[in-house]
Amino acid sequence: MFKSKIKNISIKLIRQFAAVRPVVQLDSSIPSEIDHLKFKPKHHPGRVTLKPVSIPKHLLKSIENVLSDYPITSMIEESKYLDRYLQGRQRPLEAFEIKDMEKKIRQGIIDNINKQNMTEQDIQSVNDVVKKNLSQQMNNRCSIQYGIHHSLLYLLARFAPEYAVLLQIFSEICTRDPNFKPRSLFDFGSGTGTVSWAAKHVWDKDIYEFFNVDASPEMNELAQLLIQGGRPTNQSNFKGIFYRQFLPANHIAYDLIVCAYTLLDLPTRKSRLQTLLNLWNKSVKYLVLVERGTRAGFEVINEARDFILNLKDGHDTCVFSPCPHDAVCPKFLNNDRCHFQASYYSLPIGSVSQSCRENYAYIVLKKAVRSESDTNWPRLIEAPLVRSRHVVCRMCTNQGNLNEVVFTSAKHGKVTYRCAKASKWGDLLPINILPDAVG
């Protein structure tokens, strides 16, 4: 049994990754930069993943102040339950999908009873059973109404991991596009304000306007309280910050637009795409979309990616990150999910801070044409397998393919091997893979 499972996994990987051995060339700029001591191979320019992220002390103090009047022990347990629910949540079903599901449930019940002798009471019983089963099927597809209690639970469960993820994404944008200095930020589904805090950490002196939209007034109040140090009498730590419950109807544009952990809260595909179109029209340069790294999270991110890339709105559009290409996602074509990982330290509230990891799916879309000057190095889509004298790297390339390369010092050179060995899941490798080449 165990051997058959291993065999099936191996067959899947062979199908998923290119069967040929690609020819790999180190980017021409790397040897000269190493020779001039600009960096060591372990610090090559493709490294974009961060070390484990801790919440800044002043922000942690604000969170502690907000929670000081609440029973922390019981709230921590409730926050864990909320986190498990959000982790297991599925994409909301469309109306036709609900009808099909109801039909299958009803048919499965009726097939097991004598339909000719059914009374009105039997029919009502069947309807009740169908309704109950359908409700159970829909249970993990419902959004949550965030009052003050659930908002505080969300703060406990999700602030640290979401802050780490957003900091990693924003840091990559800042590193790869140092000329980008956003003066305005628009956050749809702002929740506890995690996006604003992460953006302020990266572009502190550049952003002059933080525009936050969240349907929950309690979430908005909590986010406002956090930037006041957890005390309503304190002054805000942010200049130019605003909160609204609904998307504004105006056509004001923003340099950076973010929609993080919100798409799965929208009830239908139509509402998701309408929201995306609205956000894209307000974007000057970057639109950042983030969800949890589950199958459902990846599905809505990939849905958004395809929708924006196929828009005929007169704008040049490309994927800035994570994809080094604008073709159809090869992971999606293989019925797999593309996701990454951020490391962080949990909130030291009610317990000792622990090292944790958060899986996430994301896309950064850019209003520009993809040019040769852009970094189109392959990205590691899995953790490299470091073995004795070789490293196995699985990457997504600028050709829209998945490639597996076994790096060795003898075959690829010492510098290339050391760069591969030092890289982490989600990093870019400073190499060029020749298309349609066989080693």
Short mmCIF file of C-alpha atoms in Angstrom, two decimals:
data_model
loop_
_atom_site.label_atom_id
_atom_site.label_comp_id
_atom_site.label_asym_id
_atom_site.label_seq_id
_atom_site.Cartn_x
_atom_site.Cartn_y
_atom_site.Cartn_z
CA MET A 1 0.00 0.00 0.00
CA PHE A 2 2.74 2.47 1.03
CA LYS A 3 4.86 1.69 -2.05
CA SER A 4 1.88 2.20 -4.37
CA LYS A 5 1.21 5.62 -2.83
CA ILE A 6 4.86 6.64 -3.34
CA LYS A 7 4.66 5.43 -6.94
CA ASN A 8 1.51 7.48 -7.59
CA ILE A 9 3.15 10.60 -6.13
CA SER A 10 6.23 10.06 -8.32
CA ILE A 11 4.08 9.66 -11.45
CA LYS A 12 2.23 12.88 -10.60
CA LEU A 13 5.49 14.81 -10.21
CA ILE A 14 6.85 13.45 -13.50
CA ARG A 15 3.71 14.61 -15.29
CA GLN A 16 3.72 17.98 -13.56
CA PHE A 17 7.33 18.95 -14.13
CA ALA A 18 9.16 19.01 -17.45
CA ALA A 19 10.42 15.56 -18.37
CA VAL A 20 13.54 16.90 -20.14
CA ARG A 21 16.62 18.27 -18.42
CA PRO A 22 16.77 21.99 -19.20
CA VAL A 23 19.95 23.88 -20.00
CA VAL A 24 20.59 26.40 -17.21
CA GLN A 25 22.69 29.55 -17.43
CA LEU A 26 23.55 31.83 -14.53
CA ASP A 27 22.39 35.39 -15.17
CA SER A 28 25.25 37.31 -16.77
CA SER A 29 25.25 40.05 -14.10
CA ILE A 30 25.75 37.69 -11.15
CA PRO A 31 29.45 36.64 -11.57
CA SER A 32 30.63 40.23 -12.00
CA GLU A 33 28.66 41.39 -8.94
CA ILE A 34 30.14 38.59 -6.85
CA ASP A 35 33.64 39.41 -8.18
CA HIS A 36 33.11 43.03 -7.09
CA LEU A 37 31.99 41.82 -3.63
CA LYS A 38 28.51 43.34 -3.97
CA PHE A 39 27.00 40.24 -2.35
CA LYS A 40 27.69 36.63 -1.46
CA PRO A 41 25.87 33.81 -3.29
CA LYS A 42 23.67 33.20 -0.23
CA HIS A 43 22.48 36.82 -0.51
CA HIS A 44 21.87 36.77 -4.27
CA PRO A 45 19.36 39.33 -5.67
CA GLY A 46 16.67 36.70 -6.16
CA ARG A 47 16.26 36.23 -2.40
CA VAL A 48 12.91 37.80 -1.50
CA THR A 49 11.69 35.71 1.43
CA LEU A 50 12.05 37.27 4.87
CA LYS A 51 13.26 35.87 8.16
CA PRO A 52 10.50 35.13 10.71
CA VAL A 53 8.53 38.33 11.27
CA SER A 54 7.74 39.71 14.71
CA ILE A 55 5.07 42.29 15.45
CA PRO A 56 6.76 45.65 16.26
CA LYS A 57 6.80 46.45 19.98
CA HIS A 58 4.67 49.60 19.74
CA LEU A 59 2.04 47.72 17.71
CA LEU A 60 2.10 44.80 20.14
CA LYS A 61 1.53 47.26 22.97
CA SER A 62 -1.53 48.62 21.15
CA ILE A 63 -2.95 45.12 20.77
CA GLU A 64 -2.34 44.40 24.45
CA ASN A 65 -4.11 47.62 25.43
CA VAL A 66 -7.12 46.77 23.26
CA LEU A 67 -7.44 43.30 24.81
CA SER A 68 -6.68 44.28 28.39
CA ASP A 69 -10.34 44.39 29.47
CA TYR A 70 -11.28 40.99 28.00
CA PRO A 71 -10.91 37.38 29.26
CA ILE A 72 -7.82 36.44 27.26
CA THR A 73 -7.73 32.72 28.04
CA SER A 74 -11.23 31.97 26.74
CA MET A 75 -10.80 34.34 23.78
CA ILE A 76 -7.63 32.59 22.68
CA GLU A 77 -9.49 29.27 22.55
CA GLU A 78 -12.32 30.86 20.58
CA SER A 79 -9.86 32.51 18.21
CA LYS A 80 -8.34 29.10 17.44
CA TYR A 81 -11.79 27.80 16.52
CA LEU A 82 -12.35 30.81 14.26
CA ASP A 83 -8.97 30.26 12.61
CA ARG A 84 -9.78 26.59 11.91
CA TYR A 85 -13.09 27.59 10.38
CA LEU A 86 -11.45 30.17 8.11
CA GLN A 87 -8.77 27.66 7.13
CA GLY A 88 -11.37 25.12 6.03
CA ARG A 89 -13.71 27.57 4.31
CA GLN A 90 -14.67 26.80 0.72
CA ARG A 91 -15.58 29.06 -2.16
CA PRO A 92 -19.24 30.22 -2.01
CA LEU A 93 -21.41 28.24 -4.41
CA GLU A 94 -23.19 29.81 -7.35
CA ALA A 95 -27.01 29.53 -7.60
CA PHE A 96 -26.84 26.79 -10.24
CA GLU A 97 -24.34 24.82 -8.13
CA ILE A 98 -26.67 24.98 -5.13
CA LYS A 99 -29.56 23.69 -7.27
CA ASP A 100 -27.44 20.83 -8.60
CA MET A 101 -26.35 19.91 -5.08
CA GLU A 102 -29.94 20.00 -3.82
CA LYS A 103 -31.03 17.81 -6.73
CA LYS A 104 -28.34 15.20 -6.01
CA ILE A 105 -29.18 15.11 -2.28
CA ARG A 106 -32.90 14.74 -3.00
CA GLN A 107 -32.33 12.03 -5.62
CA GLY A 108 -30.09 10.08 -3.24
CA ILE A 109 -32.86 10.06 -0.59
CA ILE A 110 -35.74 9.23 -2.92
CA ASP A 111 -33.83 6.34 -4.55
CA ASN A 112 -33.82 4.58 -1.17
CA ILE A 113 -37.55 4.78 -0.49
CA ASN A 114 -40.74 3.63 -2.16
CA LYS A 115 -41.88 6.69 -4.14
CA GLN A 116 -45.33 5.23 -4.98
CA ASN A 117 -46.47 5.04 -1.36
CA MET A 118 -45.17 8.45 -0.28
CA THR A 119 -47.59 10.51 1.81
CA GLU A 120 -47.55 14.28 2.26
CA GLN A 121 -45.84 13.70 5.60
CA ASP A 122 -43.14 11.63 3.85
CA ILE A 123 -42.60 14.40 1.28
CA GLN A 124 -42.25 16.95 4.08
CA SER A 125 -39.76 14.68 5.84
CA VAL A 126 -37.72 14.39 2.64
CA ASN A 127 -37.75 18.17 2.24
CA ASP A 128 -36.56 18.58 5.84
CA VAL A 129 -33.72 16.09 5.34
CA VAL A 130 -32.69 17.78 2.07
CA LYS A 131 -32.71 21.17 3.75
CA LYS A 132 -30.62 19.88 6.66
CA ASN A 133 -28.05 18.16 4.41
CA LEU A 134 -27.81 21.21 2.17
CA SER A 135 -27.26 23.42 5.20
CA GLN A 136 -24.42 21.16 6.36
CA GLN A 137 -22.85 21.29 2.90
CA MET A 138 -23.07 25.11 2.92
CA ASN A 139 -21.77 25.50 6.47
CA ASN A 140 -18.10 26.04 5.52
CA ARG A 141 -18.94 28.39 2.65
CA CYS A 142 -20.57 31.19 4.64
CA SER A 143 -18.96 34.52 5.46
CA ILE A 144 -18.87 35.77 9.06
CA GLN A 145 -20.57 38.87 10.39
CA TYR A 146 -17.87 40.65 12.34
CA GLY A 147 -19.27 42.33 15.43
CA ILE A 148 -16.96 43.49 18.18
CA HIS A 149 -16.47 39.98 19.64
CA HIS A 150 -15.57 38.29 16.34
CA SER A 151 -13.41 41.27 15.39
CA LEU A 152 -11.34 40.78 18.55
CA LEU A 153 -11.09 37.04 17.87
CA TYR A 154 -9.89 37.80 14.35
CA LEU A 155 -7.30 40.19 15.77
CA LEU A 156 -5.94 37.44 18.02
CA ALA A 157 -5.97 34.72 15.38
CA ARG A 158 -5.00 36.49 12.19
CA PHE A 159 -3.08 39.71 12.79
CA ALA A 160 0.40 38.17 13.13
CA PRO A 161 0.28 35.78 10.12
CA GLU A 162 -1.38 38.33 7.82
CA TYR A 163 1.11 41.01 8.83
CA ALA A 164 4.00 38.66 7.97
CA VAL A 165 2.52 37.76 4.57
CA LEU A 166 1.83 41.37 3.59
CA LEU A 167 5.24 42.51 4.79
CA GLN A 168 6.86 39.86 2.61
CA ILE A 169 4.86 40.88 -0.48
CA PHE A 170 5.42 44.61 0.03
CA SER A 171 9.14 44.07 0.71
CA GLU A 172 9.52 42.26 -2.61
CA ILE A 173 7.81 45.12 -4.47
CA CYS A 174 10.09 47.61 -2.71
CA THR A 175 13.23 45.57 -3.48
CA ARG A 176 12.48 44.84 -7.13
CA ASP A 177 10.95 48.24 -7.90
CA PRO A 178 12.91 50.73 -5.76
CA ASN A 179 11.58 53.68 -7.77
CA PHE A 180 8.02 52.90 -6.69
CA LYS A 181 7.13 55.31 -3.89
CA PRO A 182 3.37 55.02 -3.27
CA ARG A 183 1.76 58.19 -2.00
CA SER A 184 -1.70 56.63 -1.63
CA LEU A 185 -2.94 53.22 -0.47
CA PHE A 186 -6.44 51.76 -0.92
CA ASP A 187 -7.31 48.69 1.16
CA PHE A 188 -10.54 46.84 0.37
CA GLY A 189 -11.61 44.54 3.20
CA SER A 190 -9.24 46.31 5.57
CA GLY A 191 -10.31 44.45 8.73
CA THR A 192 -7.98 45.25 11.62
CA GLY A 193 -5.76 47.45 9.42
CA THR A 194 -2.97 44.95 8.85
CA VAL A 195 -2.31 46.22 5.32
CA SER A 196 -1.78 49.80 6.52
CA TRP A 197 0.65 48.69 9.23
CA ALA A 198 2.71 46.55 6.83
CA ALA A 199 2.72 49.26 4.14
CA LYS A 200 3.77 51.89 6.68
CA HIS A 201 6.66 49.67 7.75
CA VAL A 202 7.93 49.44 4.15
CA TRP A 203 7.07 52.92 2.80
CA ASP A 204 6.81 54.94 6.01
CA LYS A 205 7.78 58.36 4.61
CA ASP A 206 6.08 57.95 1.23
CA ILE A 207 2.40 57.19 1.87
CA TYR A 208 0.26 60.23 2.66
CA GLU A 209 -3.18 58.65 2.36
CA PHE A 210 -4.49 55.36 3.75
CA PHE A 211 -8.03 54.69 2.52
CA ASN A 212 -9.62 51.67 4.26
CA VAL A 213 -12.92 50.04 3.32
CA ASP A 214 -14.56 47.34 5.44
CA ALA A 215 -18.24 46.40 5.68
CA SER A 216 -18.01 45.95 9.46
CA PRO A 217 -18.16 49.22 11.44
CA GLU A 218 -16.81 47.32 14.46
CA MET A 219 -13.73 46.29 12.46
CA ASN A 220 -13.19 49.90 11.41
CA GLU A 221 -13.47 51.06 15.03
CA LEU A 222 -11.01 48.38 16.15
CA ALA A 223 -8.52 49.34 13.41
CA GLN A 224 -8.84 53.00 14.43
CA LEU A 225 -8.27 52.07 18.08
CA LEU A 226 -5.08 50.17 17.20
CA ILE A 227 -3.50 53.19 15.50
CA GLN A 228 -4.34 55.20 18.63
CA GLY A 229 -2.20 52.89 20.76
CA GLY A 230 -5.23 50.99 22.03
CA ARG A 231 -6.55 54.07 23.88
CA PRO A 232 -9.40 56.13 22.36
CA THR A 233 -8.01 59.32 23.93
CA ASN A 234 -4.63 59.00 22.17
CA GLN A 235 -3.74 60.61 18.86
CA SER A 236 -3.42 58.51 15.71
CA ASN A 237 0.01 57.19 14.66
CA PHE A 238 -1.05 57.60 11.02
CA LYS A 239 -1.52 60.78 9.01
CA GLY A 240 -4.22 60.85 6.35
CA ILE A 241 -6.05 57.66 7.30
CA PHE A 242 -9.74 57.18 6.45
CA TYR A 243 -12.34 54.46 7.03
CA ARG A 244 -15.47 53.67 5.01
CA GLN A 245 -18.00 50.81 4.94
CA PHE A 246 -18.53 50.74 1.18
CA LEU A 247 -16.55 51.17 -2.00
CA PRO A 248 -16.68 54.86 -3.01
CA ALA A 249 -18.38 55.69 -6.29
CA ASN A 250 -15.76 58.29 -7.25
CA HIS A 251 -13.00 57.68 -9.77
CA ILE A 252 -10.05 58.71 -7.60
CA ALA A 253 -6.99 56.59 -8.36
CA TYR A 254 -4.52 55.14 -5.86
CA ASP A 255 -0.89 54.12 -6.34
CA LEU A 256 -1.25 50.84 -4.46
CA ILE A 257 -4.49 48.86 -4.07
CA VAL A 258 -4.75 45.79 -1.85
CA CYS A 259 -7.51 43.23 -1.35
CA ALA A 260 -6.27 40.75 1.25
CA TYR A 261 -8.27 37.83 2.68
CA THR A 262 -11.54 39.27 1.37
CA LEU A 263 -12.44 37.66 -1.97
CA LEU A 264 -13.85 34.54 -0.29
CA ASP A 265 -16.22 36.77 1.69
CA LEU A 266 -17.94 37.93 -1.51
CA PRO A 267 -21.02 35.77 -2.19
CA THR A 268 -20.81 35.15 -5.96
CA ARG A 269 -18.38 35.09 -8.86
CA LYS A 270 -20.18 38.09 -10.34
CA SER A 271 -19.67 40.16 -7.19
CA ARG A 272 -15.99 39.16 -7.05
CA LEU A 273 -15.36 40.18 -10.66
CA GLN A 274 -17.31 43.43 -10.31
CA THR A 275 -15.26 44.31 -7.24
CA LEU A 276 -12.02 43.41 -9.01
CA LEU A 277 -12.93 45.59 -11.99
CA ASN A 278 -13.70 48.49 -9.67
CA LEU A 279 -10.39 48.08 -7.84
CA TRP A 280 -8.41 47.70 -11.07
CA ASN A 281 -9.94 50.90 -12.46
CA LYS A 282 -8.82 52.76 -9.32
CA SER A 283 -5.28 51.40 -9.54
CA VAL A 284 -2.42 53.54 -10.82
CA LYS A 285 0.27 50.84 -10.82
CA TYR A 286 -0.13 47.82 -8.52
CA LEU A 287 -3.06 45.66 -7.46
CA VAL A 288 -2.23 43.12 -4.73
CA LEU A 289 -4.59 40.19 -4.04
CA VAL A 290 -4.00 37.73 -1.20
CA GLU A 291 -5.83 34.72 0.21
CA ARG A 292 -4.95 31.74 2.38
CA GLY A 293 -2.96 29.03 0.63
CA THR A 294 -5.86 26.58 0.51
CA ARG A 295 -7.44 25.17 -2.63
CA ALA A 296 -10.33 27.65 -2.30
CA GLY A 297 -7.92 30.56 -1.77
CA PHE A 298 -5.88 29.65 -4.83
CA GLU A 299 -9.01 29.23 -6.96
CA VAL A 300 -10.26 32.78 -6.36
CA ILE A 301 -6.75 34.23 -6.83
CA ASN A 302 -6.36 32.38 -10.13
CA GLU A 303 -9.87 33.47 -11.15
CA ALA A 304 -8.88 37.09 -10.50
CA ARG A 305 -5.57 36.66 -12.35
CA ASP A 306 -7.25 35.37 -15.50
CA PHE A 307 -9.96 38.02 -15.34
CA ILE A 308 -7.57 40.99 -15.10
CA LEU A 309 -5.09 39.65 -17.66
CA ASN A 310 -7.89 39.13 -20.19
CA LEU A 311 -9.49 42.54 -19.71
CA LYS A 312 -9.69 44.64 -22.86
CA ASP A 313 -9.56 48.02 -21.14
CA GLY A 314 -6.74 49.69 -23.04
CA HIS A 315 -4.18 49.15 -20.25
CA ASP A 316 -0.99 47.14 -20.56
CA THR A 317 -1.05 44.50 -17.84
CA CYS A 318 1.44 41.97 -16.54
CA VAL A 319 2.00 39.79 -13.49
CA PHE A 320 4.70 41.31 -11.29
CA SER A 321 4.71 38.49 -8.75
CA PRO A 322 4.81 35.55 -8.19
CA CYS A 323 4.57 34.43 -11.83
CA PRO A 324 7.51 35.17 -14.16
CA HIS A 325 5.05 34.95 -17.08
CA ASP A 326 1.53 35.98 -18.11
CA ALA A 327 0.43 32.60 -19.49
CA VAL A 328 -2.12 30.27 -17.91
CA CYS A 329 -0.96 29.05 -14.50
CA PRO A 330 0.74 25.64 -15.05
CA LYS A 331 -0.16 24.59 -11.52
CA PHE A 332 -3.84 25.19 -12.28
CA LEU A 333 -3.53 23.16 -15.49
CA ASN A 334 -2.20 20.27 -13.41
CA ASN A 335 -5.16 20.53 -11.00
CA ASP A 336 -2.80 21.71 -8.27
CA ARG A 337 -2.57 24.90 -6.21
CA CYS A 338 0.20 27.47 -6.23
CA HIS A 339 0.98 28.81 -2.78
CA PHE A 340 3.86 30.12 -0.71
CA GLN A 341 4.90 30.39 2.90
CA ALA A 342 5.74 33.17 5.36
CA SER A 343 7.39 32.66 8.75
CA TYR A 344 6.35 34.66 11.79
CA TYR A 345 6.22 34.72 15.58
CA SER A 346 2.78 34.42 17.14
CA LEU A 347 1.42 37.11 19.44
CA PRO A 348 2.91 36.73 22.95
CA ILE A 349 -0.50 37.29 24.51
CA GLY A 350 -1.74 34.68 26.97
CA SER A 351 1.16 32.39 26.03
CA VAL A 352 4.79 32.40 24.91
CA SER A 353 5.42 33.56 21.35
CA GLN A 354 6.10 30.63 19.01
CA SER A 355 7.63 30.30 15.56
CA CYS A 356 4.86 29.60 13.02
CA ARG A 357 4.31 29.42 9.27
CA GLU A 358 1.48 30.73 7.14
CA ASN A 359 0.59 29.37 3.70
CA TYR A 360 -0.82 31.92 1.29
CA ALA A 361 -1.77 32.40 -2.36
CA TYR A 362 -1.34 35.79 -3.97
CA ILE A 363 -0.93 37.81 -7.14
CA VAL A 364 0.59 41.24 -7.75
CA LEU A 365 -0.71 42.74 -11.00
CA LYS A 366 1.05 45.68 -12.60
CA LYS A 367 -0.27 48.27 -15.06
CA ALA A 368 2.64 48.04 -17.48
CA VAL A 369 3.88 45.90 -20.32
CA ARG A 370 6.28 43.13 -19.39
CA SER A 371 9.67 44.23 -20.66
CA GLU A 372 13.07 42.57 -21.00
CA SER A 373 14.38 44.77 -18.19
CA ASP A 374 11.95 43.16 -15.74
CA THR A 375 13.25 40.34 -13.57
CA ASN A 376 11.84 37.21 -15.19
CA TRP A 377 13.94 34.69 -13.31
CA PRO A 378 12.22 31.40 -12.42
CA ARG A 379 10.53 31.24 -9.02
CA LEU A 380 10.81 28.35 -6.59
CA ILE A 381 7.31 26.95 -6.09
CA GLU A 382 8.36 24.39 -3.50
CA ALA A 383 11.01 24.20 -0.79
CA PRO A 384 14.33 23.11 -2.39
CA LEU A 385 15.48 19.62 -1.51
CA VAL A 386 19.05 20.04 -0.23
CA ARG A 387 20.91 16.75 -0.43
CA SER A 388 24.53 15.64 -0.36
CA ARG A 389 26.32 17.53 -3.16
CA HIS A 390 23.14 18.42 -5.01
CA VAL A 391 20.00 20.53 -4.66
CA VAL A 392 16.64 19.73 -6.29
CA CYS A 393 14.72 22.88 -7.26
CA ARG A 394 11.22 22.94 -8.69
CA MET A 395 10.45 26.20 -10.44
CA CYS A 396 7.94 28.09 -12.54
CA THR A 397 9.71 29.65 -15.53
CA ASN A 398 9.12 32.64 -17.82
CA GLN A 399 7.99 30.18 -20.49
CA GLY A 400 4.96 29.30 -18.38
CA ASN A 401 6.32 25.84 -17.60
CA LEU A 402 7.22 23.91 -14.48
CA ASN A 403 10.82 22.69 -14.43
CA GLU A 404 12.80 20.55 -12.04
CA VAL A 405 16.55 21.12 -11.99
CA VAL A 406 19.11 19.13 -9.99
CA PHE A 407 21.92 21.59 -9.29
CA THR A 408 25.46 20.35 -8.70
CA SER A 409 28.70 22.23 -8.42
CA ALA A 410 30.33 20.07 -11.09
CA LYS A 411 27.65 20.57 -13.72
CA HIS A 412 26.40 24.13 -13.06
CA GLY A 413 29.37 25.79 -11.39
CA LYS A 414 30.10 26.66 -7.79
CA VAL A 415 28.31 30.03 -7.81
CA THR A 416 25.08 28.68 -9.34
CA TYR A 417 25.06 25.71 -6.97
CA ARG A 418 25.59 27.92 -3.91
CA CYS A 419 22.81 30.30 -5.05
CA ALA A 420 20.41 27.38 -5.42
CA LYS A 421 21.43 25.87 -2.09
CA ALA A 422 20.81 29.17 -0.23
CA SER A 423 17.41 29.83 -1.81
CA LYS A 424 14.08 29.30 -0.09
CA TRP A 425 10.55 28.49 -1.18
CA GLY A 426 9.23 31.59 -2.97
CA ASP A 427 12.63 33.02 -3.95
CA LEU A 428 13.68 33.82 -7.49
CA LEU A 429 16.73 32.03 -8.88
CA PRO A 430 19.08 34.33 -10.87
CA ILE A 431 19.32 31.94 -13.80
CA ASN A 432 18.02 31.67 -17.34
CA ILE A 433 16.49 28.41 -18.51
CA LEU A 434 16.82 28.00 -22.26
CA PRO A 435 13.46 27.11 -23.83
CA ASP A 436 13.02 23.74 -25.50
CA ALA A 437 16.55 22.75 -24.59
CA VAL A 438 17.66 19.31 -23.49
CA GLY A 439 20.72 18.82 -21.34
#
